[in-house]
C-alpha cells in the first residue's frame, strides 16, 4: 500500500524508533505515547485491519506475539505487566489502517478500558 504510513515505516521511508525487527514483524515506539512504554507491533505484510486477517496469515500473528514476548522481557516489563490493545474500525478508534497491536506499560491501566 503506497499511501500507508506504517508501510513507509517498514520500508524506512518514514523514520521511526524501531525496537524490534525480524522477517515478518517490525515494532516501533508510538509517536504519541499513552504510557511510559508504548510500542506498536505490525506485520510487515500490509493487512488493513483484524477484519482482513486470512488463515494463511496465522503464522504472522504467531510471530507478532513471540516478538511481543521477546520485547517485554528485553525492556523488563514482563513481570510488572503490560497491556496489549488492538483497535478495529470506527467504534474502537482505529486511525491507521495497517494492522497493529499497541503494547503499553509503565503505569496502571483501568479496566474496563475507556
Ligand atoms: P490506532 O488508533 O489503533 O489506529 O493507533 C494508531 C497509532 O499510531 C496511534 O497511537 C498514533 O499515535 C500512532 N502513529 C501514527 N503515526 C505514527 C508514526 N509516524 N510513528 C509512530 N506512531 C505513529
Ligand atoms: Zn501498510
Coordinates of N, CA and C in Angstrom, one line a residue, residues 4-70:
X4 N 0.3 4.1 2.8 CA 0.2 3.6 4.2 C 1.4 4.0 5.0
X5 N 1.1 4.8 6.1 CA 2.2 5.3 6.9 C 3.1 4.2 7.5
X6 N 2.4 3.1 7.9 CA 3.2 2.0 8.6 C 4.0 1.2 7.5
X7 N 3.5 1.1 6.3 CA 4.3 0.5 5.2 C 5.5 1.4 5.0
X8 N 5.4 2.7 5.1 CA 6.5 3.6 4.9 C 7.5 3.5 6.0
X9 N 7.0 3.2 7.2 CA 8.0 3.0 8.3 C 8.7 1.6 8.1
X10 N 7.9 0.6 7.7 CA 8.6 -0.7 7.3 C 9.6 -0.5 6.3
X11 N 9.4 0.3 5.3 CA 10.3 0.5 4.2 C 11.4 1.5 4.5
X12 N 11.3 2.1 5.7 CA 12.3 3.1 6.2 C 12.2 4.4 5.4
X13 N 11.1 4.6 4.8 CA 10.9 5.9 4.1 C 10.5 7.0 5.1
X14 N 9.8 6.6 6.1 CA 9.5 7.4 7.3 C 10.2 6.9 8.5
X15 N 10.9 7.8 9.2 CA 11.7 7.4 10.3 C 10.8 7.0 11.5
X16 N 11.3 6.0 12.2 CA 10.6 5.6 13.5 C 11.7 5.1 14.4
X17 N 11.3 5.0 15.7 CA 12.2 4.5 16.7 C 12.0 3.0 16.8
X18 N 12.6 2.2 16.0 CA 12.4 0.8 15.9 C 13.0 0.0 17.1
X19 N 12.2 -0.8 17.7 CA 12.8 -1.5 18.9 C 12.9 -3.0 18.6
X20 N 12.3 -3.5 17.5 CA 12.3 -4.9 17.2 C 12.1 -5.1 15.7
X21 N 12.8 -6.0 15.1 CA 12.5 -6.3 13.7 C 13.0 -7.7 13.4
X22 N 12.1 -8.4 12.6 CA 12.5 -9.7 12.1 C 11.9 -9.8 10.7
X23 N 11.9 -11.0 10.1 CA 11.5 -11.2 8.7 C 10.0 -10.8 8.5
X24 N 9.2 -11.0 9.6 CA 7.7 -10.8 9.4 C 7.2 -9.6 10.2
X25 N 7.9 -9.2 11.2 CA 7.4 -8.2 12.2 C 8.3 -7.0 12.4
X26 N 7.7 -5.9 12.6 CA 8.5 -4.7 13.0 C 7.8 -4.0 14.1
X27 N 8.5 -3.5 15.1 CA 7.9 -2.8 16.2 C 8.6 -1.5 16.5
X28 N 7.9 -0.4 16.7 CA 8.5 0.9 16.9 C 7.7 1.7 17.9
X29 N 8.3 2.7 18.5 CA 7.7 3.5 19.5 C 6.5 4.3 18.9
X30 N 5.4 4.4 19.7 CA 4.3 5.2 19.2 C 4.7 6.7 19.3
X31 N 4.3 7.4 18.3 CA 4.7 8.8 18.2 C 4.0 9.7 19.2
X32 N 2.9 9.2 19.7 CA 2.1 9.9 20.7 C 1.8 9.0 21.9
X33 N 2.8 8.7 22.7 CA 2.7 7.6 23.7 C 1.6 7.9 24.7
X34 N 0.9 6.8 25.1 CA -0.1 6.9 26.1 C 0.3 6.3 27.4
X35 N 1.6 5.9 27.5 CA 2.1 5.3 28.6 C 3.7 5.4 28.5
X36 N 4.4 5.3 29.6 CA 5.9 5.4 29.5 C 6.5 4.5 28.5
X37 N 5.9 3.3 28.4 CA 6.3 2.3 27.3 C 5.1 2.2 26.4
X38 N 5.3 2.5 25.1 CA 4.1 2.4 24.2 C 4.7 2.1 22.8
X39 N 4.6 0.8 22.4 CA 5.3 0.3 21.2 C 4.2 -0.3 20.3
X40 N 4.3 -0.1 19.0 CA 3.3 -0.7 18.1 C 4.0 -1.9 17.4
X41 N 3.3 -3.0 17.3 CA 3.8 -4.2 16.6 C 3.0 -4.4 15.4
X42 N 3.7 -4.4 14.2 CA 2.9 -4.6 13.0 C 3.5 -5.7 12.2
X43 N 2.6 -6.4 11.4 CA 3.1 -7.3 10.4 C 3.8 -6.6 9.3
X44 N 4.9 -7.1 8.7 CA 5.4 -6.4 7.5 C 4.5 -6.5 6.3
X45 N 3.7 -7.5 6.3 CA 2.7 -7.6 5.2 C 1.6 -6.6 5.6
X46 N 1.1 -5.8 4.5 CA 0.0 -4.9 4.8 C -1.3 -5.6 4.9
X47 N -1.8 -5.6 6.1 CA -3.2 -6.1 6.4 C -3.9 -4.9 7.0
X48 N -5.1 -4.5 6.4 CA -5.7 -3.3 6.8 C -6.2 -3.3 8.2
X49 N -6.8 -4.4 8.6 CA -7.4 -4.5 10.0 C -7.6 -5.9 10.4
X50 N -8.0 -6.1 11.6 CA -8.3 -7.5 12.1 C -9.3 -8.2 11.1
X51 N -10.2 -7.4 10.5 CA -11.2 -8.0 9.6 C -10.7 -8.6 8.4
X52 N -9.4 -8.2 8.0 CA -8.8 -8.7 6.8 C -7.8 -9.9 7.0
X53 N -7.7 -10.3 8.2 CA -6.8 -11.5 8.5 C -7.3 -12.7 7.8
X54 N -6.4 -13.4 7.2 CA -6.8 -14.7 6.5 C -6.0 -15.8 7.2
X55 N -6.5 -17.0 6.9 CA -5.9 -18.2 7.5 C -4.4 -18.3 7.2
X56 N -4.1 -17.9 6.0 CA -2.6 -18.0 5.6 C -1.8 -17.0 6.4
X57 N -2.4 -16.1 7.1 CA -1.7 -15.1 7.9 C -1.4 -15.5 9.3
X58 N -1.9 -16.7 9.7 CA -1.8 -17.2 11.0 C -0.4 -17.1 11.6
X59 N 0.6 -17.6 10.7 CA 2.0 -17.6 11.2 C 2.5 -16.2 11.5
X60 N 2.0 -15.2 10.8 CA 2.4 -13.8 11.1 C 2.0 -13.4 12.5
X61 N 0.7 -13.8 12.8 CA 0.2 -13.5 14.2 C 1.0 -14.2 15.2
X62 N 1.4 -15.4 15.0 CA 2.3 -16.2 15.9 C 3.5 -15.4 16.1
X63 N 4.1 -14.9 15.0 CA 5.4 -14.2 15.1 C 5.2 -12.9 15.8
X64 N 4.1 -12.2 15.7 CA 3.9 -10.9 16.4 C 3.9 -11.2 17.9
X65 N 3.2 -12.2 18.3 CA 3.1 -12.5 19.8 C 4.4 -12.9 20.3
X66 N 5.2 -13.7 19.5 CA 6.5 -14.0 20.0 C 7.4 -12.8 20.1
X67 N 7.3 -11.9 19.1 CA 8.0 -10.7 19.1 C 7.7 -9.8 20.3
X68 N 6.4 -9.8 20.7 CA 6.0 -9.0 21.9 C 6.6 -9.7 23.1
X69 N 6.6 -11.0 23.2 CA 7.2 -11.6 24.3 C 8.7 -11.3 24.5
X70 N 9.4 -11.4 23.4 CA 10.9 -11.1 23.4 C 11.1 -9.7 23.9

